[in-house]
PDB file of C-alpha atoms in Angstrom:
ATOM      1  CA  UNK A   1       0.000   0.000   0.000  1.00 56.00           C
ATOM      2  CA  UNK A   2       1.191   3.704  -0.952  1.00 60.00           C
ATOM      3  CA  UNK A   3       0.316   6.182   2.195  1.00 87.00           C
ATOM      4  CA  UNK A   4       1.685   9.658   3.348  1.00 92.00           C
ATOM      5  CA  UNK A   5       2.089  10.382   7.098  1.00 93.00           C
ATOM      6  CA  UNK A   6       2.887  13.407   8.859  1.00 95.00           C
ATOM      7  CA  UNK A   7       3.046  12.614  12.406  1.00 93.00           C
ATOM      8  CA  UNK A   8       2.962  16.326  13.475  1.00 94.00           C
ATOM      9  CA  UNK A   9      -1.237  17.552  13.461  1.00 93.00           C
ATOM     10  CA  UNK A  10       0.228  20.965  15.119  1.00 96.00           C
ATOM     11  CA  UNK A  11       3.363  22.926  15.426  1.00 97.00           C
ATOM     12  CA  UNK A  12       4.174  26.190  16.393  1.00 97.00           C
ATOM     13  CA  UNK A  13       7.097  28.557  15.884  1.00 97.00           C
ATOM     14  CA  UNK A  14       8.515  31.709  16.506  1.00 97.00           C
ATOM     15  CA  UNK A  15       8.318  34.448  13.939  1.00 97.00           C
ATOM     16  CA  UNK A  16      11.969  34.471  12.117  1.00 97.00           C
ATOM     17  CA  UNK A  17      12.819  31.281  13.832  1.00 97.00           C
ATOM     18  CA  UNK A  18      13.213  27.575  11.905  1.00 98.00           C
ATOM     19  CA  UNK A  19      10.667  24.920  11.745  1.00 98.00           C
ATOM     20  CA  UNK A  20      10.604  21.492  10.149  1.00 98.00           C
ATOM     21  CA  UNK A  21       7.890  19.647   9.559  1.00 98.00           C
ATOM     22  CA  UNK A  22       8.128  16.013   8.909  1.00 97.00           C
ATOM     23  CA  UNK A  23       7.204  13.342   6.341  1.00 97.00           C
ATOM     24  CA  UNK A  24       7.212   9.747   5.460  1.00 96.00           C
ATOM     25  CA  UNK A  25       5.847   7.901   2.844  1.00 94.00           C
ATOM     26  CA  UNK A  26       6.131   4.097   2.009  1.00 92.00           C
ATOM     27  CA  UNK A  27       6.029   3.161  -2.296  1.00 87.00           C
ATOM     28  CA  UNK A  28       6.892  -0.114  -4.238  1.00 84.00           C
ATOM     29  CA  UNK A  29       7.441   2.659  -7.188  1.00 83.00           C
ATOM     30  CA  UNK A  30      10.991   4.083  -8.107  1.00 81.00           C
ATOM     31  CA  UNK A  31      10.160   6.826  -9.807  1.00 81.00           C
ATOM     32  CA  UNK A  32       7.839   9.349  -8.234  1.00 87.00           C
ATOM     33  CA  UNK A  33       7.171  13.548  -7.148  1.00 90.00           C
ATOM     34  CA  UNK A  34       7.146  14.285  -3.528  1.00 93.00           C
ATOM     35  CA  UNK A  35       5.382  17.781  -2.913  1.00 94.00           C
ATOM     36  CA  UNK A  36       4.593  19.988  -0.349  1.00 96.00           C
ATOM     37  CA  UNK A  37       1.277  22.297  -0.647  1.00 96.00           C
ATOM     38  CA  UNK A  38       0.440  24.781   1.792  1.00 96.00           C
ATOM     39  CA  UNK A  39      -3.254  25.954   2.835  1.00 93.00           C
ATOM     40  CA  UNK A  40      -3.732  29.280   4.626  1.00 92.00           C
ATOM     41  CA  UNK A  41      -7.362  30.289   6.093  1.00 87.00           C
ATOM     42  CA  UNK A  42      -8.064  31.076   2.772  1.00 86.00           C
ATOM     43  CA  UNK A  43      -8.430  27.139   1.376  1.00 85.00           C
ATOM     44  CA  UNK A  44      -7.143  27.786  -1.532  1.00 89.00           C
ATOM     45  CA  UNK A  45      -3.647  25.097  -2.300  1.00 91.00           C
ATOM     46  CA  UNK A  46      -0.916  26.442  -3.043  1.00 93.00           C
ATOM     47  CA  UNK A  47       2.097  24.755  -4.244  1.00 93.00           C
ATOM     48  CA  UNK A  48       5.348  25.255  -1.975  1.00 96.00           C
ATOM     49  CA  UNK A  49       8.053  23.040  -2.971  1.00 95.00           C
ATOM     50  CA  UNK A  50       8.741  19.530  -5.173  1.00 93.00           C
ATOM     51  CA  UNK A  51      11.048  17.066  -5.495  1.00 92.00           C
ATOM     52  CA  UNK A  52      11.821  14.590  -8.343  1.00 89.00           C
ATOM     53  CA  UNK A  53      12.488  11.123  -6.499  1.00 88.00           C
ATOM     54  CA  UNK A  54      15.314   9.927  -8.862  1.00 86.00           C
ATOM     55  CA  UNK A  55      17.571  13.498  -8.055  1.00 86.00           C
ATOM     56  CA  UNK A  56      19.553  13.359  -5.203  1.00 84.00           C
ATOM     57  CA  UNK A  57      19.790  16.817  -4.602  1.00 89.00           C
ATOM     58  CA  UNK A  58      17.129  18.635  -1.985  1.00 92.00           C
ATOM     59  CA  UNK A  59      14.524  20.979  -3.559  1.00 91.00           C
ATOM     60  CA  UNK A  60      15.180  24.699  -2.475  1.00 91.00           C
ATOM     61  CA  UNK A  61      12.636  27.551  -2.951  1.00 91.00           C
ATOM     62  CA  UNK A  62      13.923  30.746  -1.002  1.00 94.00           C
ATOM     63  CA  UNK A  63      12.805  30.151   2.634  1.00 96.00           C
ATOM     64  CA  UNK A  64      11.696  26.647   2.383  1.00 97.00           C
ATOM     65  CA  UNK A  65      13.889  23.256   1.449  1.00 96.00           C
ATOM     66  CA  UNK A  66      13.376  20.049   2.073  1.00 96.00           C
ATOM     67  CA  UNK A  67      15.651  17.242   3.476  1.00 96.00           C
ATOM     68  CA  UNK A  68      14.864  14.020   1.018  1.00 95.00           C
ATOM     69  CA  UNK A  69      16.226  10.989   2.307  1.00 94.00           C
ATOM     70  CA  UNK A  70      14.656   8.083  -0.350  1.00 92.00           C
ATOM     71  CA  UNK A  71      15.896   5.503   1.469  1.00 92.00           C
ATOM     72  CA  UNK A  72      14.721   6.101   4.503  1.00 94.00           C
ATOM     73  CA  UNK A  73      11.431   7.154   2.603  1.00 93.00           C
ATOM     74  CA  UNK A  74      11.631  10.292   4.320  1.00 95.00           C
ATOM     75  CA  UNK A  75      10.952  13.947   3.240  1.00 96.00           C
ATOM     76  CA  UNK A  76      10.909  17.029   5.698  1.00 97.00           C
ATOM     77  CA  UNK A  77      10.436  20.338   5.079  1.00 98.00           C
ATOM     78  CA  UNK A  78      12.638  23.437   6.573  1.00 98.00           C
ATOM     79  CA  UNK A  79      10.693  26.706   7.100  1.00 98.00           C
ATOM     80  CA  UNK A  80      13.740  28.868   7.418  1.00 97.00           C
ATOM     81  CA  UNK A  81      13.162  32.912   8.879  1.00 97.00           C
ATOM     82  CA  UNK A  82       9.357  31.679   9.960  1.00 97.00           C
ATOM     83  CA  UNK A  83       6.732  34.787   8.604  1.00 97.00           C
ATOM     84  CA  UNK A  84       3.262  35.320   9.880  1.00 96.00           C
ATOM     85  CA  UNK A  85       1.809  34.332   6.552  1.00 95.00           C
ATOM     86  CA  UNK A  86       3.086  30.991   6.594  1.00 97.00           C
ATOM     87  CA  UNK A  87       0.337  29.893   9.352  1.00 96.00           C
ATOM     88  CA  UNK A  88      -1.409  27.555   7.420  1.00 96.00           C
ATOM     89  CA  UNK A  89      -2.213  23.632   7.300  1.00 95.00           C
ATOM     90  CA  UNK A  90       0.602  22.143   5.480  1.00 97.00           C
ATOM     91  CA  UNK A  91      -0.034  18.606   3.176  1.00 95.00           C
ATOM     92  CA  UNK A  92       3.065  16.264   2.059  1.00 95.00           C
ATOM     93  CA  UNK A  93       2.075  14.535  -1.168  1.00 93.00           C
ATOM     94  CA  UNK A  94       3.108  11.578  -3.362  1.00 88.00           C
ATOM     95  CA  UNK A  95       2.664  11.127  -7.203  1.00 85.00           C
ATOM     96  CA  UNK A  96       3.043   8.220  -9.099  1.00 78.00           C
ATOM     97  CA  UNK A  97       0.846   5.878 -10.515  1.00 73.00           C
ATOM     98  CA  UNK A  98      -1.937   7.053  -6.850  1.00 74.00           C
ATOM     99  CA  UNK A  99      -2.048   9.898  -6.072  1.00 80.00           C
ATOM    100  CA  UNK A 100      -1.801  10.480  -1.945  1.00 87.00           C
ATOM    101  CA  UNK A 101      -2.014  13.375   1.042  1.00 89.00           C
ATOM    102  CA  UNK A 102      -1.172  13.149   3.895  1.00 91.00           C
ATOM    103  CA  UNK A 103      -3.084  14.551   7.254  1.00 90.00           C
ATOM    104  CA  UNK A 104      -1.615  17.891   7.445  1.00 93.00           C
ATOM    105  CA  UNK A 105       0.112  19.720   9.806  1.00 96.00           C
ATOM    106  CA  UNK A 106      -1.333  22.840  11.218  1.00 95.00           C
ATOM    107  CA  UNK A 107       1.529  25.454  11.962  1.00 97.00           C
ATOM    108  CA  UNK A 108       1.278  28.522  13.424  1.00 97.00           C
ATOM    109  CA  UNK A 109       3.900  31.398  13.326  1.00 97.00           C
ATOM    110  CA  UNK A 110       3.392  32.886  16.615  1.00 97.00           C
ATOM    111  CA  UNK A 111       5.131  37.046  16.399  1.00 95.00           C
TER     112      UNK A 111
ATOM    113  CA  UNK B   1      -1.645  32.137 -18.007  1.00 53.00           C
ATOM    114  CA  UNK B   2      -5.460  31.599 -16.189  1.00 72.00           C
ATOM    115  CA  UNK B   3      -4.998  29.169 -13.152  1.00 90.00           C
ATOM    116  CA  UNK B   4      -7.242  26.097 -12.937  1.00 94.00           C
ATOM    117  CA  UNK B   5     -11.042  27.506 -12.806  1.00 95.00           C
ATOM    118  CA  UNK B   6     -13.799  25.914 -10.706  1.00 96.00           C
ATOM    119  CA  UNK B   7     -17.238  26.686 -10.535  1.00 96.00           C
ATOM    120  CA  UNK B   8     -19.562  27.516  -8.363  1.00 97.00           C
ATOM    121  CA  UNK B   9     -17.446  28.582  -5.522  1.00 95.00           C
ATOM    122  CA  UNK B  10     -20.309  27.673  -3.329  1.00 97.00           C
ATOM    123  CA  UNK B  11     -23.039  25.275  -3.862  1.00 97.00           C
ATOM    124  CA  UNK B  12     -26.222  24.536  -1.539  1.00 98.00           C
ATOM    125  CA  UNK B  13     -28.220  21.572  -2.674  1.00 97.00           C
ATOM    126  CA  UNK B  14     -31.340  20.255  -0.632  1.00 97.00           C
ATOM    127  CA  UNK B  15     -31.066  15.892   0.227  1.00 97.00           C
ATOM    128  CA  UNK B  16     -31.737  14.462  -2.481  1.00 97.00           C
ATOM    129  CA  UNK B  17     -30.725  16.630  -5.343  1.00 98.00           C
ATOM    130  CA  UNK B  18     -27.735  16.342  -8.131  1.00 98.00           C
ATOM    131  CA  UNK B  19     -24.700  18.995  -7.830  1.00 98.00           C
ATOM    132  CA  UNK B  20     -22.425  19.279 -11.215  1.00 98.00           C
ATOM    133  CA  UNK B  21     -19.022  20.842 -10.036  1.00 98.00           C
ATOM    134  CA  UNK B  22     -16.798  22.011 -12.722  1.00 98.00           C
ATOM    135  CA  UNK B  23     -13.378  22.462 -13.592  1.00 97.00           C
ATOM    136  CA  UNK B  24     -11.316  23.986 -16.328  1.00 96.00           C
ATOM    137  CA  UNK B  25      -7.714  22.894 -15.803  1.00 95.00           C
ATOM    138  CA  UNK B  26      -4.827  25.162 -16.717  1.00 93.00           C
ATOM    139  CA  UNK B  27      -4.028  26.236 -20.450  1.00 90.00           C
ATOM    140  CA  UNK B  28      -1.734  23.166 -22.012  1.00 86.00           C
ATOM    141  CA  UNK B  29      -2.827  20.793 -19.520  1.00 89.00           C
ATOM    142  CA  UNK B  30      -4.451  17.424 -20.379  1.00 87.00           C
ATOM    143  CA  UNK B  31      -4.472  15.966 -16.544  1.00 90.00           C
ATOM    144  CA  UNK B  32      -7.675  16.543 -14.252  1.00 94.00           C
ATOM    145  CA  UNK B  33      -7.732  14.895 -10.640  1.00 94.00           C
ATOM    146  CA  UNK B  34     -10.673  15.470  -8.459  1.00 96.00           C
ATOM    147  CA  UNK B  35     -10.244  15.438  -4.373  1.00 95.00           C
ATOM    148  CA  UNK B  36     -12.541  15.836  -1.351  1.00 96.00           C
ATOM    149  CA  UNK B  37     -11.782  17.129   1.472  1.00 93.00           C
ATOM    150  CA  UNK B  38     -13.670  17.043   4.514  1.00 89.00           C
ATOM    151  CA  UNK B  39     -13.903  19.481   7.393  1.00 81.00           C
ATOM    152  CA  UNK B  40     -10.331  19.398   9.466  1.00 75.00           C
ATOM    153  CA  UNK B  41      -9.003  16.843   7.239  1.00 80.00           C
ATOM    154  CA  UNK B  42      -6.728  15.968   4.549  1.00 82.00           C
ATOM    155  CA  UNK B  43      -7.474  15.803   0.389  1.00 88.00           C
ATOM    156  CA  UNK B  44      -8.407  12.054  -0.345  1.00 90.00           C
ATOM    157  CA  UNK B  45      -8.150  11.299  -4.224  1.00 91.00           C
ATOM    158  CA  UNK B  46     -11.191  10.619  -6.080  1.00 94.00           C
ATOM    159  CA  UNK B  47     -10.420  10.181  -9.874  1.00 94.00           C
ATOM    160  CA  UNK B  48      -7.692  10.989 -12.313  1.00 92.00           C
ATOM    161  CA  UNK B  49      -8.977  12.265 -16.034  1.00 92.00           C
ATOM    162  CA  UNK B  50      -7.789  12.566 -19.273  1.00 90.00           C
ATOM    163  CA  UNK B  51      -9.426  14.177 -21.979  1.00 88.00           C
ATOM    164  CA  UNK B  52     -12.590  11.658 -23.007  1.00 89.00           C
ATOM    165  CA  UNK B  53     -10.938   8.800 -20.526  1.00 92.00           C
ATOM    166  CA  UNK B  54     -11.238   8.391 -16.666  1.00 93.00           C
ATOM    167  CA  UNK B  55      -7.422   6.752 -15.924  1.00 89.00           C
ATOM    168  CA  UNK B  56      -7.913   6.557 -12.073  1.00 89.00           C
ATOM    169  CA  UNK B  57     -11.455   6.240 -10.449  1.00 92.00           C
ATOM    170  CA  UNK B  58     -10.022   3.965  -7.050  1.00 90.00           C
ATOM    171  CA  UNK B  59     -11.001   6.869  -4.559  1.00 91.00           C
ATOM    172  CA  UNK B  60     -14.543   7.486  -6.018  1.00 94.00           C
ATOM    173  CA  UNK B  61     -17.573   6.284  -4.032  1.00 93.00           C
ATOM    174  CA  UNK B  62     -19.208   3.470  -6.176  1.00 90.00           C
ATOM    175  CA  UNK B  63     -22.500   5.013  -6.314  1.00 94.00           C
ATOM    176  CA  UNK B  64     -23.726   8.192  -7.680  1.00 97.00           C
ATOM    177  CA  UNK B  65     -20.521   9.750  -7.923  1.00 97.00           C
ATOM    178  CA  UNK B  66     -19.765  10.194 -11.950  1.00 97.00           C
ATOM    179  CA  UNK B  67     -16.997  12.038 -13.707  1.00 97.00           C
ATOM    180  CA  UNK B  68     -15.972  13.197 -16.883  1.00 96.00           C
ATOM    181  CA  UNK B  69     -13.629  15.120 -18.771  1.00 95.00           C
ATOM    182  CA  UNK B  70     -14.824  15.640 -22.472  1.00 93.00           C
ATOM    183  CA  UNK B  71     -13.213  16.592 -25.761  1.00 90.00           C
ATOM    184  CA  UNK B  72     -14.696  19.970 -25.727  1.00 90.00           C
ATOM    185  CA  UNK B  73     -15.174  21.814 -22.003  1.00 92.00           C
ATOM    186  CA  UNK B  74     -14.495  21.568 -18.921  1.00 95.00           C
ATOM    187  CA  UNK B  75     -14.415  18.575 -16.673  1.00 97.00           C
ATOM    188  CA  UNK B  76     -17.757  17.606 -14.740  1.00 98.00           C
ATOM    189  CA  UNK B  77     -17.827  16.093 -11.165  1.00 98.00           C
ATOM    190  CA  UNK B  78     -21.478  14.886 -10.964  1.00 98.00           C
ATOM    191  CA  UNK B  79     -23.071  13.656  -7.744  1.00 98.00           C
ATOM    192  CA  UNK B  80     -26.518  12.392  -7.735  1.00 97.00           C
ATOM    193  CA  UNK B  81     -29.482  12.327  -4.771  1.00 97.00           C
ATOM    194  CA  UNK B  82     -26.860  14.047  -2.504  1.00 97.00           C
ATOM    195  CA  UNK B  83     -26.805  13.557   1.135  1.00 97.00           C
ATOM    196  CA  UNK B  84     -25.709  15.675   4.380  1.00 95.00           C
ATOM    197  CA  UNK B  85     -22.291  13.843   4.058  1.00 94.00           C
ATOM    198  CA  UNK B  86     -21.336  14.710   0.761  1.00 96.00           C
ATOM    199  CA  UNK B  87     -21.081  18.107   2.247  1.00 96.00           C
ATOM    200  CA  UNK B  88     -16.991  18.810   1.717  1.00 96.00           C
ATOM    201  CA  UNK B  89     -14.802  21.153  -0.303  1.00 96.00           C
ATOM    202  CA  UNK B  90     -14.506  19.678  -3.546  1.00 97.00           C
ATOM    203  CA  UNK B  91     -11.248  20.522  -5.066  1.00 96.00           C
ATOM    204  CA  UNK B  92      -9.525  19.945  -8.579  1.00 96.00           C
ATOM    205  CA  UNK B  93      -6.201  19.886  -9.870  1.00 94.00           C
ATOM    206  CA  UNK B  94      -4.641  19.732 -13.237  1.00 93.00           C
ATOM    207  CA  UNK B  95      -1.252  18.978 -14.750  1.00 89.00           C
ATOM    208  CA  UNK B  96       0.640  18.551 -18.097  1.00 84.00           C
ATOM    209  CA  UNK B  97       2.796  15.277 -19.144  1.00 72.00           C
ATOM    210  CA  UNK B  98       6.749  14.963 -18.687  1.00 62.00           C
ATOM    211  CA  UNK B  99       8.509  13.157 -21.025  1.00 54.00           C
ATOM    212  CA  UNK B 100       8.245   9.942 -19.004  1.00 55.00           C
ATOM    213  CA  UNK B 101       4.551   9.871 -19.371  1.00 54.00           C
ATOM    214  CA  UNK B 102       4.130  10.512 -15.449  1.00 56.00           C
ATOM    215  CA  UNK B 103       2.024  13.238 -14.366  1.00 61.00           C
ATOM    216  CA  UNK B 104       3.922  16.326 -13.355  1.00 74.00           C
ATOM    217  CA  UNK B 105       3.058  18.477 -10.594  1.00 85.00           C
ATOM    218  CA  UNK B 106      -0.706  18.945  -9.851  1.00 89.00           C
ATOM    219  CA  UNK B 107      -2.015  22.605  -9.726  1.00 91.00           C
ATOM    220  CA  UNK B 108      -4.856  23.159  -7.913  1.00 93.00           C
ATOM    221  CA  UNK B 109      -8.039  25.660  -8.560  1.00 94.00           C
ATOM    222  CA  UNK B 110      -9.818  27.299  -5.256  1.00 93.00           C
ATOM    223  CA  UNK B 111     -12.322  24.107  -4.618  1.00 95.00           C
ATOM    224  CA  UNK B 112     -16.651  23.891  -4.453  1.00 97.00           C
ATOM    225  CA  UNK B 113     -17.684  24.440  -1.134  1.00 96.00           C
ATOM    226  CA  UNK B 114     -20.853  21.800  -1.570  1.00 97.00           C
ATOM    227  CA  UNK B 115     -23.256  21.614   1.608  1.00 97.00           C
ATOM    228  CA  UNK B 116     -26.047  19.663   1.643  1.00 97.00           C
ATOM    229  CA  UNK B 117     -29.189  21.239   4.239  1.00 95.00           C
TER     230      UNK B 117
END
């Protein structure tokens, strides 16, 4: 079976401190897009970050990056200089042949 | 570049009436993936579309749930004789093809708030 867990349902943080939110995934496939979405009050998703499963390197995108560890079938994300806009629930997703969310994680940047 | 388009934003259906939500997926894409997602909870997968062909229909309730994604216009999520727990945001995504024939990454349009009274 393909699932998606985050094993975080809340967080908080500082504002302009670092927060990582964690993911893990289990997949018979080998090649695959990990992707984190955000969703602020508003509903609306918006992509924040993806990764290609067959590069090594981690995904950056200004403030956020992500630590991919496919072995471990592991991928966290780094909220780096934490800003009050980035409360919002937060969904780790797999893509390959499924399609899969996970739970979310509900962070809040506290100023 | 339009985003992906859904329509209505907000739909109120009585028991026992059909809703048709819609989606237009982004300019150049020929992917369309329908979710649910219920109050305080995650997005769980319904179906995956193509243009005239459903690809991926594991995560859509066997009975009157229907969708479709014709040649011409956008793609319909149909539910029949709804009931109080159909009520959900109803979101859709879209995405082109990568060389590999996998899906690339899913954009997603601002969701159908459907409740049921």
């Amino acid at each position: 079976a393909q699932t998606v867990t985050q094993s975080q349902p809340e967080m908080s943080v500082q504002e302009a401190e670092t927060v990582t939110l964690s993911c893990t995934y289990d997949t018979s496939e080998n090649n695959y897009y990990l992707f984190w979405y955000k969703q602020p009050p508003s509903r609306q998703m918006i992509l924040v970050i993806r990764q290609e499963a067959y590069k090594q390197q981690n995904a950056t995108e200004n403030r956020f990056s992500v630590n991919f560890q496919k072995a471990a079938k592991s991928f966290s994300l780094k909220i780096s200089d934490s800003q009050l806009g980035d409360t919002a629930m937060y969904f780790c997703a797999f893509t390959g042949n499924q399609f899969y969310f996970g739970t979310g994680t509900s962070l809040t940047v506290i100023p | 570049n339009a985003g992906v388009m859904q329509n209505p934003r907000h739909l109120v259906r009585r028991r026992g009436q059909e809703a048709r939500l819609r989606c237009s997926p982004m300019k150049g894409h020929s992917h369309v993936y329908w979710y649910r997602q219920l109050p305080e909870e995650g997005l769980k997968f319904m179906v995956y579309l193509q243009k005239e062909n459903i690809i991926d229909e594991s995560g859509m309730p066997k009975e009157r749930f229907s969708a479709e994604f014709p040649k011409e216009g956008p793609s319909i999520l149909r539910i029949q004789q709804v009931v109080r727990g159909d009520s959900a945001a109803y979101f859709c995504a879209s995405s082109r093809v990568v060389g590999s024939g996998a899906a690339d990454t899913q954009y997603f349009g601002p969701g159908t708030r459907l409740t049921v009274l």
